[in-house]
Coordinates of C-alpha atoms in Angstrom, one line a residue:
M1 CA -58.8 -29.3 16.2
E2 CA -55.0 -29.5 16.0
F3 CA -53.3 -32.0 13.8
Y4 CA -49.8 -33.4 14.2
R5 CA -47.6 -35.4 11.9
A6 CA -46.1 -37.4 14.7
H7 CA -46.9 -38.3 18.3
V8 CA -44.3 -39.1 20.9
L9 CA -45.7 -41.2 23.8
I10 CA -43.6 -41.2 26.9
C11 CA -44.4 -43.7 29.7
A12 CA -45.5 -42.0 32.9
G13 CA -46.2 -45.1 34.9
T14 CA -44.6 -45.7 38.2
G15 CA -41.7 -47.9 36.8
C16 CA -40.6 -45.5 34.1
T17 CA -41.2 -42.4 36.3
S18 CA -38.8 -43.9 38.9
S19 CA -36.3 -44.3 36.1
G20 CA -36.5 -40.6 35.0
S21 CA -39.2 -40.5 32.3
A22 CA -40.4 -37.1 33.6
T23 CA -36.9 -35.7 32.7
L24 CA -37.4 -37.1 29.2
F25 CA -40.6 -35.1 28.7
T26 CA -38.9 -31.8 29.6
E27 CA -35.9 -32.7 27.3
F28 CA -38.2 -33.5 24.4
E29 CA -40.0 -30.2 24.8
K30 CA -36.7 -28.3 24.7
C31 CA -35.3 -30.3 21.7
L32 CA -38.5 -30.0 19.7
Q33 CA -38.5 -26.2 20.2
E34 CA -34.9 -26.0 19.2
A35 CA -35.6 -28.0 16.0
G36 CA -38.6 -25.8 15.2
I37 CA -41.0 -28.7 15.1
D38 CA -42.8 -28.3 18.4
K39 CA -46.0 -27.4 16.6
E40 CA -45.8 -30.5 14.4
V41 CA -45.1 -33.2 17.1
K42 CA -47.4 -33.9 20.0
L43 CA -45.9 -35.1 23.3
V44 CA -48.1 -37.4 25.3
K45 CA -47.6 -38.7 28.9
T46 CA -49.2 -42.2 28.9
G47 CA -49.5 -45.3 31.0
C48 CA -47.4 -48.5 31.2
F49 CA -46.4 -50.1 27.8
G50 CA -45.7 -53.4 29.6
L51 CA -42.0 -54.0 28.9
C52 CA -40.9 -52.6 32.3
A53 CA -37.4 -54.2 32.1
E54 CA -36.6 -51.8 29.2
G55 CA -37.8 -48.6 30.7
P56 CA -37.9 -45.6 30.4
I57 CA -39.8 -46.3 27.2
V58 CA -40.7 -43.8 24.4
V59 CA -42.9 -44.8 21.4
V60 CA -43.0 -42.6 18.3
Y61 CA -46.0 -42.8 15.9
P62 CA -46.9 -43.2 13.1
E63 CA -44.1 -45.8 12.8
G64 CA -44.8 -47.3 16.3
A65 CA -41.1 -47.3 17.0
M66 CA -40.5 -48.4 20.6
Y67 CA -37.3 -46.9 22.1
C68 CA -36.1 -48.5 25.2
R69 CA -33.9 -47.4 28.1
V70 CA -34.0 -43.9 26.8
T71 CA -31.9 -41.3 28.6
A72 CA -32.0 -37.5 28.4
E73 CA -28.8 -37.8 26.2
D74 CA -30.7 -39.9 23.7
V75 CA -33.5 -37.4 23.1
T76 CA -31.5 -35.1 20.8
E77 CA -30.7 -38.1 18.6
I78 CA -34.4 -39.2 18.4
V79 CA -35.5 -35.7 17.5
T80 CA -32.8 -35.1 15.0
E81 CA -32.7 -38.5 13.3
H82 CA -36.3 -39.7 13.6
L83 CA -38.5 -36.7 13.8
V84 CA -36.5 -34.4 11.6
K85 CA -34.7 -36.7 9.1
G86 CA -37.2 -39.6 9.2
R87 CA -34.5 -42.2 10.2
I88 CA -35.4 -44.6 13.0
V89 CA -32.7 -44.9 15.7
S90 CA -32.2 -48.6 15.6
R91 CA -29.8 -48.9 18.5
L92 CA -32.6 -47.8 20.9
L93 CA -35.2 -50.1 19.6
E94 CA -36.3 -53.1 21.7
G95 CA -33.6 -55.7 21.1
G96 CA -31.0 -53.2 20.0
A97 CA -29.5 -52.6 16.6
K98 CA -29.8 -56.0 15.0
D99 CA -30.8 -57.1 11.5
D100 CA -34.0 -58.7 12.7
V101 CA -35.2 -55.9 14.9
K102 CA -38.7 -54.6 14.3
A103 CA -39.5 -50.9 14.2
D104 CA -43.1 -51.6 15.1
A105 CA -43.3 -52.7 18.7
G106 CA -46.4 -54.8 18.1
E107 CA -44.4 -57.1 15.8
T108 CA -41.8 -58.0 18.5
E109 CA -41.8 -61.3 20.4
F110 CA -42.9 -59.7 23.6
F111 CA -46.2 -58.5 22.2
K112 CA -46.9 -61.1 19.5
K113 CA -48.7 -63.6 21.7
Q114 CA -50.4 -61.0 23.8
T115 CA -54.1 -60.0 23.4
R116 CA -54.9 -56.6 25.0
V117 CA -58.4 -56.3 26.4
A118 CA -58.0 -54.9 30.0
L119 CA -54.8 -53.1 28.9
Q120 CA -56.0 -51.9 25.5
N121 CA -55.6 -48.2 26.3
C122 CA -52.5 -48.4 28.6
G123 CA -49.7 -46.9 26.7
R124 CA -52.1 -45.6 24.0
I125 CA -53.8 -42.6 25.6
N126 CA -53.1 -39.8 28.0
P127 CA -54.9 -41.0 31.1
E128 CA -55.4 -37.5 32.3
V129 CA -57.4 -36.4 29.3
I130 CA -61.0 -37.7 29.1
D131 CA -61.3 -36.8 25.4
E132 CA -58.6 -39.3 24.5
Y133 CA -60.5 -42.1 26.3
I134 CA -63.8 -41.1 24.6
A135 CA -61.9 -41.2 21.2
Y136 CA -61.5 -44.9 21.7
D137 CA -65.2 -45.5 22.4
G138 CA -64.9 -44.5 26.0
Y139 CA -68.2 -44.3 27.9
A140 CA -70.0 -45.7 24.8
A141 CA -70.7 -48.9 26.7
L142 CA -72.3 -46.9 29.6
G143 CA -74.4 -45.0 27.1
K144 CA -75.5 -48.2 25.5
A145 CA -76.3 -49.8 28.9
V146 CA -78.4 -47.0 30.3
T147 CA -80.3 -46.0 27.1
E148 CA -80.7 -49.3 25.2
M149 CA -80.6 -52.1 27.8
T150 CA -82.5 -53.0 31.0
P151 CA -80.5 -53.8 34.1
E152 CA -81.5 -57.5 33.7
Q153 CA -80.2 -57.4 30.1
V154 CA -76.8 -56.0 31.3
I155 CA -76.5 -58.8 33.9
Q156 CA -77.5 -61.4 31.3
V157 CA -74.6 -60.2 29.0
M158 CA -72.2 -60.6 31.9
L159 CA -73.6 -64.1 32.7
D160 CA -73.3 -65.1 29.0
S161 CA -69.7 -63.7 28.7
G162 CA -68.4 -66.1 31.4
L163 CA -66.2 -63.3 32.9
R164 CA -64.8 -64.5 36.2
G165 CA -63.4 -62.3 38.9
R166 CA -59.7 -61.5 38.3
G167 CA -59.0 -60.8 41.9
G168 CA -58.2 -64.3 42.9
A169 CA -61.3 -66.4 43.7
G170 CA -62.5 -66.5 40.1
F171 CA -66.2 -66.2 41.0
P172 CA -68.5 -65.5 38.0
T173 CA -69.0 -61.8 37.8
G174 CA -72.6 -62.0 36.3
R175 CA -73.7 -64.3 39.2
K176 CA -72.4 -61.8 41.8
W177 CA -74.2 -58.9 40.1
D178 CA -77.4 -61.0 39.8
F179 CA -77.4 -61.8 43.5
A180 CA -77.0 -58.1 44.4
R181 CA -79.7 -57.1 41.9
K182 CA -82.2 -59.5 43.5
S183 CA -81.4 -58.5 47.1
P184 CA -84.1 -56.1 48.3
S185 CA -82.8 -52.9 49.8
D186 CA -83.2 -49.1 49.8
K187 CA -79.5 -48.6 49.2
K188 CA -76.8 -50.7 47.4
Y189 CA -73.1 -50.1 46.7
V190 CA -70.5 -50.9 44.1
C191 CA -67.0 -51.3 45.3
C192 CA -63.7 -51.6 43.5
N193 CA -60.8 -53.5 45.1
A194 CA -57.6 -51.6 44.1
D195 CA -55.8 -52.7 47.3
E196 CA -53.2 -54.7 45.4
G197 CA -51.0 -56.3 48.1
D198 CA -49.3 -59.4 46.6
P199 CA -45.5 -59.2 46.4
G200 CA -44.4 -58.4 42.9
A201 CA -48.0 -57.5 41.7
F202 CA -48.7 -54.3 39.9
M203 CA -51.5 -55.1 37.4
D204 CA -54.2 -53.0 38.9
R205 CA -51.9 -50.1 39.6
S206 CA -50.9 -50.0 36.0
I207 CA -54.5 -50.0 34.8
L208 CA -55.4 -47.1 37.1
E209 CA -52.3 -45.2 36.0
G210 CA -52.9 -45.8 32.3
D211 CA -56.7 -46.0 31.9
P212 CA -58.6 -44.8 35.0
H213 CA -61.8 -44.0 33.1
V214 CA -62.4 -47.7 32.1
V215 CA -62.8 -48.5 35.8
L216 CA -65.2 -45.5 36.4
E217 CA -67.3 -46.5 33.3
A218 CA -67.5 -50.2 34.4
M219 CA -68.5 -49.3 38.0
A220 CA -71.3 -47.1 36.6
I221 CA -72.5 -49.9 34.4
A222 CA -72.4 -52.2 37.5
G223 CA -74.4 -49.6 39.5
Y224 CA -77.0 -49.4 36.8
A225 CA -77.2 -53.2 36.7
I226 CA -77.8 -53.8 40.4
G227 CA -79.6 -50.5 41.3
S228 CA -76.9 -48.6 43.0
D229 CA -76.1 -44.9 43.0
Q230 CA -72.8 -44.9 44.9
G231 CA -69.5 -46.5 44.3
Y232 CA -66.2 -46.6 46.2
I233 CA -62.7 -47.3 45.0
Y234 CA -60.5 -48.6 47.7
V235 CA -56.9 -48.0 46.6
R236 CA -53.7 -48.2 48.6
A237 CA -52.1 -44.9 49.5
E238 CA -48.7 -46.2 48.3
Y239 CA -50.1 -45.6 44.7
P240 CA -49.8 -41.8 44.5
I241 CA -49.8 -41.6 40.7
A242 CA -52.8 -43.9 40.4
V243 CA -54.7 -42.0 43.1
N244 CA -54.0 -38.6 41.5
R245 CA -55.1 -39.9 38.1
L246 CA -58.3 -41.3 39.6
K247 CA -59.1 -38.0 41.2
I248 CA -58.6 -36.2 37.8
A249 CA -60.7 -38.8 36.0
I250 CA -63.6 -38.6 38.5
E251 CA -63.7 -34.8 38.2
Q252 CA -63.6 -34.9 34.4
A253 CA -66.4 -37.5 34.3
R254 CA -68.5 -35.4 36.6
E255 CA -67.9 -32.3 34.5
Y256 CA -69.0 -34.2 31.4
G257 CA -72.1 -35.5 33.1
L258 CA -70.8 -39.1 33.0
L259 CA -70.9 -39.4 36.8
G260 CA -73.5 -37.7 39.0
K261 CA -77.2 -37.0 38.4
N262 CA -79.3 -38.1 35.3
I263 CA -76.5 -39.8 33.3
F264 CA -77.1 -39.6 29.6
G265 CA -80.4 -37.8 30.3
T266 CA -81.9 -40.8 32.0
D267 CA -83.1 -41.1 35.6
F268 CA -80.0 -43.1 36.5
S269 CA -77.6 -41.4 38.9
F270 CA -74.3 -42.7 40.1
D271 CA -71.2 -41.2 41.7
I272 CA -67.8 -42.5 42.9
D273 CA -65.6 -41.7 45.8
I274 CA -62.1 -42.8 46.7
R275 CA -61.0 -44.4 50.0
L276 CA -57.3 -44.8 50.7
G277 CA -56.0 -48.0 52.3
A278 CA -53.1 -48.0 54.7
G279 CA -51.3 -51.0 53.1
A280 CA -52.9 -53.8 55.1
F281 CA -52.7 -57.0 52.9
V282 CA -55.9 -58.4 54.6
C283 CA -57.9 -55.5 53.2
G284 CA -57.7 -57.2 49.9
E285 CA -60.2 -59.6 51.3
E286 CA -63.7 -58.3 50.5
T287 CA -65.3 -58.1 53.9
A288 CA -62.1 -56.6 55.5
L289 CA -62.0 -54.0 52.7
M290 CA -65.7 -53.0 53.4
T291 CA -65.0 -52.9 57.1
S292 CA -62.1 -50.5 56.4
I293 CA -64.3 -48.3 54.2
E294 CA -66.8 -48.1 57.1
G295 CA -64.0 -46.5 59.2
H296 CA -63.1 -49.6 61.3
R297 CA -60.0 -51.7 61.7
G298 CA -59.7 -53.8 58.5
E299 CA -60.7 -57.3 59.7
P300 CA -62.7 -60.0 57.8
R301 CA -66.3 -60.8 58.8
P302 CA -67.8 -64.3 58.8
R303 CA -69.7 -65.4 55.6
P304 CA -72.6 -65.9 55.1
P305 CA -74.2 -63.5 54.8
F306 CA -72.2 -62.6 51.6
P307 CA -71.7 -59.0 50.6
A308 CA -74.2 -59.3 47.7
V309 CA -76.8 -59.7 50.5
K310 CA -75.2 -57.8 53.4
G311 CA -72.0 -55.9 52.6
L312 CA -70.9 -52.3 53.0
F313 CA -72.9 -50.5 55.7
E314 CA -74.9 -53.8 55.9
K315 CA -76.4 -53.1 52.5
P316 CA -76.2 -55.3 49.3
T317 CA -72.7 -54.7 47.7
I318 CA -70.7 -56.0 44.8
L319 CA -67.0 -55.9 44.9
N320 CA -64.8 -56.5 41.9
N321 CA -61.1 -55.7 41.3
V322 CA -59.6 -53.3 38.8
E323 CA -58.8 -55.8 36.1
T324 CA -62.3 -57.3 36.3
Y325 CA -63.9 -53.9 35.7
A326 CA -61.4 -53.2 32.9
N327 CA -63.0 -56.0 30.8
I328 CA -66.6 -54.9 31.2
P329 CA -67.1 -51.9 28.8
Q330 CA -65.7 -53.9 25.9
I331 CA -68.0 -56.9 26.8
I332 CA -71.0 -54.6 26.7
L333 CA -70.0 -53.0 23.4
K334 CA -68.8 -56.1 21.6
G335 CA -71.1 -58.7 23.2
A336 CA -70.7 -61.9 25.1
D337 CA -70.1 -63.9 22.0
W338 CA -67.0 -61.9 21.2
F339 CA -65.6 -62.4 24.7
N340 CA -66.3 -66.1 24.4
T341 CA -64.0 -66.4 21.5
I342 CA -61.0 -65.6 23.8
G343 CA -59.7 -68.1 26.3
T344 CA -60.9 -71.6 27.2
E345 CA -64.2 -73.2 27.8
K346 CA -64.3 -72.5 31.6
S347 CA -61.9 -69.6 31.7
K348 CA -63.0 -66.9 29.2
G349 CA -61.0 -63.9 28.1
T350 CA -57.5 -62.8 29.0
K351 CA -55.4 -62.5 32.1
V352 CA -52.9 -59.8 33.0
F353 CA -49.8 -60.9 34.8
A354 CA -47.0 -58.9 36.4
V355 CA -44.0 -61.1 35.5
G356 CA -40.9 -60.8 37.6
G357 CA -38.0 -62.7 39.1
K358 CA -35.4 -64.6 37.1
I359 CA -36.6 -63.7 33.6
K360 CA -35.3 -61.3 31.0
N361 CA -38.5 -59.4 30.1
T362 CA -40.0 -58.4 33.4
G363 CA -43.1 -56.4 33.1
L364 CA -46.8 -56.5 32.4
V365 CA -48.3 -59.0 30.0
E366 CA -51.9 -59.9 29.0
I367 CA -52.4 -63.3 27.5
P368 CA -55.5 -65.3 26.4
M369 CA -56.5 -67.9 29.0
G370 CA -55.0 -71.2 28.1
T371 CA -51.6 -69.8 27.1
T372 CA -49.0 -72.2 28.6
L373 CA -46.5 -71.2 31.2
R374 CA -43.7 -72.1 28.7
E375 CA -45.0 -69.5 26.2
I376 CA -45.0 -66.8 29.0
V377 CA -41.5 -67.6 30.2
Y378 CA -39.7 -68.2 26.9
D379 CA -41.7 -66.6 24.1
I380 CA -43.0 -63.5 25.8
G381 CA -40.5 -63.3 28.8
G382 CA -37.4 -64.1 26.7
G383 CA -36.2 -66.9 28.9
I384 CA -34.0 -67.1 31.9
P385 CA -30.9 -64.8 32.1
N386 CA -27.3 -66.0 32.2
G387 CA -28.1 -69.4 30.7
K388 CA -29.7 -70.7 33.9
K389 CA -32.4 -73.4 33.9
F390 CA -36.0 -72.7 34.7
K391 CA -36.9 -74.3 38.0
A392 CA -40.4 -73.0 39.0
A393 CA -42.9 -70.2 38.8
Q394 CA -45.0 -68.9 41.6
T395 CA -48.5 -67.7 40.9
G396 CA -51.2 -66.3 43.2
G397 CA -48.8 -64.6 45.6
P398 CA -48.9 -65.7 49.3
S399 CA -52.2 -67.5 48.6
G400 CA -50.8 -69.4 45.6
G401 CA -48.3 -72.1 44.8
C402 CA -45.2 -73.0 42.9
I403 CA -45.3 -74.7 39.5
P404 CA -42.3 -76.9 38.8
A405 CA -40.4 -77.1 35.5
S406 CA -42.0 -80.5 34.8
L407 CA -45.4 -78.7 34.5
I408 CA -44.2 -75.8 32.4
D409 CA -46.6 -76.8 29.6
T410 CA -49.6 -76.3 31.9
P411 CA -52.2 -74.0 30.4
I412 CA -52.8 -70.9 32.5
D413 CA -56.5 -71.0 33.5
Y414 CA -58.4 -71.2 36.7
D415 CA -59.0 -74.9 36.8
S416 CA -55.7 -76.1 35.5
L417 CA -53.8 -74.1 38.2
I418 CA -56.0 -75.3 41.0
Q419 CA -55.5 -78.9 39.8
I420 CA -51.7 -78.6 40.2
G421 CA -51.9 -76.9 43.6
S422 CA -51.5 -73.3 42.6
M423 CA -54.1 -70.6 41.8
M424 CA -54.6 -67.7 39.4
G425 CA -54.6 -65.1 42.2
S426 CA -54.6 -61.5 41.2
G427 CA -51.8 -62.0 38.7
G428 CA -48.4 -62.0 40.1
L429 CA -46.0 -64.4 38.4
I430 CA -42.6 -64.9 39.9
V431 CA -40.1 -66.9 37.9
M432 CA -37.3 -68.9 39.6
D433 CA -34.1 -70.4 38.3
E434 CA -31.9 -73.3 39.4
D435 CA -30.3 -71.1 42.1
T436 CA -33.5 -70.8 44.0
C437 CA -34.1 -72.7 47.3
M438 CA -37.7 -73.7 47.4
V439 CA -37.8 -74.1 51.2
D440 CA -36.5 -70.5 51.4
I441 CA -39.3 -69.4 49.0
A442 CA -41.9 -71.0 51.1
K443 CA -40.4 -69.3 54.2
F444 CA -40.5 -65.9 52.3
F445 CA -44.2 -66.1 51.6
L446 CA -45.0 -67.4 55.0
E447 CA -43.1 -64.5 56.6
F448 CA -45.2 -62.1 54.6
T449 CA -48.4 -63.8 55.7
V450 CA -47.4 -63.8 59.4
D451 CA -46.6 -60.1 59.2
E452 CA -49.8 -59.3 57.4
S453 CA -52.2 -61.4 59.4
C454 CA -54.9 -59.3 61.0
G455 CA -54.8 -61.6 64.0
K456 CA -58.6 -61.9 64.3
C457 CA -58.7 -65.7 64.1
P458 CA -56.3 -68.1 66.0
P459 CA -55.7 -70.5 63.0
C460 CA -54.1 -67.7 61.0
R461 CA -52.6 -65.7 63.9
I462 CA -51.0 -68.7 65.6
G463 CA -50.9 -71.5 63.0
T464 CA -49.0 -69.6 60.4
K465 CA -46.5 -68.5 63.1
R466 CA -45.9 -72.1 64.1
M467 CA -45.4 -73.1 60.5
L468 CA -42.9 -70.3 60.0
E469 CA -41.0 -71.4 63.1
I470 CA -40.7 -74.9 61.6
L471 CA -39.4 -73.5 58.3
E472 CA -36.8 -71.4 60.2
K473 CA -35.8 -74.5 62.1
I474 CA -35.3 -76.4 58.8
T475 CA -33.4 -73.7 57.0
T476 CA -31.0 -73.3 59.9
G477 CA -30.0 -76.9 60.0
K478 CA -32.0 -77.9 63.1
G479 CA -34.9 -79.6 61.4
E480 CA -36.1 -83.1 62.0
L481 CA -38.3 -85.4 59.8
K482 CA -41.1 -85.0 62.2
D483 CA -41.2 -81.3 61.3
I484 CA -42.3 -82.1 57.8
D485 CA -45.2 -84.1 59.2
D486 CA -46.1 -81.2 61.5
L487 CA -46.2 -78.8 58.5
Y488 CA -48.8 -81.0 56.8
E489 CA -50.8 -81.2 60.0
L490 CA -50.7 -77.4 60.7
A491 CA -51.6 -76.7 57.0
A492 CA -54.6 -78.9 57.1
G493 CA -55.9 -77.3 60.3
I494 CA -55.4 -73.7 59.0
K495 CA -57.1 -74.4 55.7
A496 CA -60.1 -76.0 57.5
S497 CA -60.7 -73.4 60.2
A498 CA -59.3 -69.9 59.2
L499 CA -61.9 -67.2 59.1
C500 CA -61.2 -65.7 55.6
G501 CA -59.9 -66.8 52.3
L502 CA -56.5 -65.3 52.9
G503 CA -55.9 -67.4 56.0
Q504 CA -57.3 -70.5 54.4
T505 CA -54.9 -70.2 51.5
A506 CA -51.9 -69.1 53.6
P507 CA -50.3 -72.7 53.7
N508 CA -50.4 -73.0 49.9
P509 CA -46.8 -72.0 49.2
V510 CA -45.6 -74.5 51.7
L511 CA -47.9 -77.3 50.5
S512 CA -47.0 -76.8 46.8
T513 CA -43.2 -76.8 47.5
L514 CA -43.6 -79.9 49.6
R515 CA -45.6 -81.5 46.8
Y516 CA -43.0 -80.9 44.1
F517 CA -39.7 -80.2 45.9
K518 CA -39.9 -82.5 48.9
D519 CA -36.4 -83.7 48.2
E520 CA -35.1 -80.2 49.0
Y521 CA -36.8 -80.4 52.4
I522 CA -35.3 -83.8 53.0
A523 CA -31.8 -82.5 52.0
H524 CA -32.2 -79.7 54.5
V525 CA -33.3 -82.0 57.3
V526 CA -31.3 -85.2 56.8
D527 CA -28.2 -84.1 54.9
K528 CA -28.1 -80.6 56.5
K529 CA -27.5 -79.2 53.0
C530 CA -29.2 -76.6 50.9
P531 CA -29.0 -77.9 47.4
A532 CA -29.4 -74.4 45.9
G533 CA -26.7 -72.9 48.2
V534 CA -29.0 -70.3 49.6
C535 CA -29.6 -71.1 53.3
K536 CA -26.5 -69.6 54.9
A537 CA -26.6 -71.8 58.0
L538 CA -26.2 -74.9 55.9
L539 CA -23.3 -73.6 53.7
Q540 CA -19.7 -74.2 53.9
Y541 CA -16.9 -72.4 52.0
K542 CA -13.9 -74.5 51.5
I543 CA -10.5 -73.9 49.9
K544 CA -9.3 -76.6 47.5
P545 CA -5.6 -77.2 48.3
D546 CA -4.7 -78.3 44.8
L547 CA -6.0 -75.0 43.3
C548 CA -4.9 -72.6 46.0
R549 CA -1.8 -70.5 45.1
G550 CA -1.3 -69.2 48.6
C551 CA -1.7 -65.5 47.4
S552 CA -3.5 -64.6 50.7
L553 CA -6.0 -62.3 48.9
C554 CA -9.0 -64.2 50.5
A555 CA -7.5 -63.8 54.0
K556 CA -7.0 -60.1 53.4
K557 CA -10.6 -59.6 52.2
C558 CA -12.2 -61.8 55.0
P559 CA -14.2 -59.4 57.3
V560 CA -13.9 -61.7 60.3
N561 CA -10.3 -63.0 59.8
C562 CA -11.2 -66.6 59.7
I563 CA -8.8 -67.6 56.9
N564 CA -5.3 -68.7 57.9
G565 CA -2.2 -69.9 56.1
Q566 CA 1.3 -69.2 54.8
I567 CA 2.1 -67.3 51.7
K568 CA 2.6 -69.7 48.7
S569 CA 0.9 -72.5 50.7
P570 CA -2.7 -73.5 50.7
F571 CA -4.9 -71.5 53.1
V572 CA -7.7 -72.9 55.3
I573 CA -11.0 -71.5 56.4
D574 CA -11.9 -71.8 60.1
Q575 CA -15.5 -73.0 59.9
D576 CA -16.4 -72.0 63.5
K577 CA -15.6 -68.4 62.7
C578 CA -16.9 -68.2 59.1
I579 CA -20.0 -66.0 58.7
K580 CA -20.6 -67.4 55.2
C581 CA -20.6 -64.0 53.5
G582 CA -18.9 -65.3 50.4
T583 CA -16.3 -62.5 50.2
C584 CA -13.5 -65.1 49.9
M585 CA -15.1 -66.8 46.9
D586 CA -15.7 -63.5 45.2
S587 CA -12.2 -62.4 45.6
C588 CA -10.4 -65.6 44.6
K589 CA -8.9 -65.3 41.1
F590 CA -8.1 -69.0 40.8
G591 CA -11.4 -70.7 41.5
A592 CA -9.9 -72.4 44.5
I593 CA -12.8 -71.6 46.8
V594 CA -16.1 -73.6 46.5
R595 CA -19.4 -73.4 48.3
E596 CA -20.9 -76.6 49.5

């Protein structure tokens, strides 16, 4: 066994990889060799640390110093100062070189209020080395389940834990497993939904990239619980790093006898295969996903019968998403009572969110259920950039809703979000500031839904298209008050009659913005104004005569020559020709041009 005095962990997740972290690994190898300490320091490619806004990230142990936005040019300094001389490079720490900066990343504001359960190994182990996963009790839960527990006992632990599905609907995991266990059949299946399709969501991808074995172990435990010997992971092909690490993990688990025949010397056998999705959002719906695995066009099927009775290949099937599975080994090892100490009465455990939009600390966070939106936005997320005001947060993706600033102290749990017209969803959380048009946001999500509708049922195929047409009409200044009534009517019809959950929840972004920001819809329709100044058709750029110096710079920069006037006299914008590009406003040095 080799021992090292220091470990250098380099993020090799998608975000940091796209920012050049692979180059850092090569540079560290070179600099460590030049310093003569390459035998003393271990380099480790790991998964996402969470603070994606500050990538590429490098963490040096034993100090736990998290270096942010590291470039190849910084590597020499880290090696020379930190690894050779023992002096932490404060300017590269999270937050920069300040008196109150913490060398240990775990002490910083971003991590203080987080509780890592699903993400416990992400950023801590090399996801391509099974021994590192085993060193942190990996596969101990599977061993405990198959050698010390009956399938019924495993299911009872899941029931007692209160774990609910993290994929959107929030159905109790133990109940789903119990239904499948009690469904008689000669063959049963365990499926993992890794077809993460919500805009801005990357929770499942990060778990697969940083800790793939936790999903394999959990699926095997599920297989033992329901009486299945075959699992499928349905993952989108747009996740090449995740797919590659899954393949490596499956081969390693087979080699160690943790997948395959007679696991842990028992008569339990279980194996897992990967199926690649082509990026269809509807394949995140459980029956559409199973239809796709079967080799057919990914379209939802009517329910009942539910998959636990008749699912993949018409056999009893359970389907959970990546994050749900990532909780299971620890629940088996530590017990239901331990899990019950985290979260709220009806929403146990933690929830992982991919936080993006108008917020300083974009990235991956895992918080106990019941944490307020304010804590996520301001304590963990660092607040809104450029001194702007928080306006709303959107959770649940195209199936979710917008939470206004007046409800920022809402606890994040399943029931609280549903009560205010949103939903947990898979975990995307988009933050919006005062410059966001809520009508435009509703249109954005509806455009996504229209593009991604499988087209099988008319309410979704036709109804969402009609709603989108109304929103386009409103945002181009052609709306009428009747259009708002029509939106309500269409939404009610779609929710009541669409075939699957995705279609039934498609109107949610429109309904939630109407609920909390109806005044913006009224302004678009009645005043023909976009209060946030986003909808171009409703904008006007005007030159204030008292501030205009007649320098003609705006006229020279205008791409359509719609600004006229005489030098040293106020200029005027021809509104009929103006394309509302904003070039004139950007070029004016005197603040004479305003957007109305």
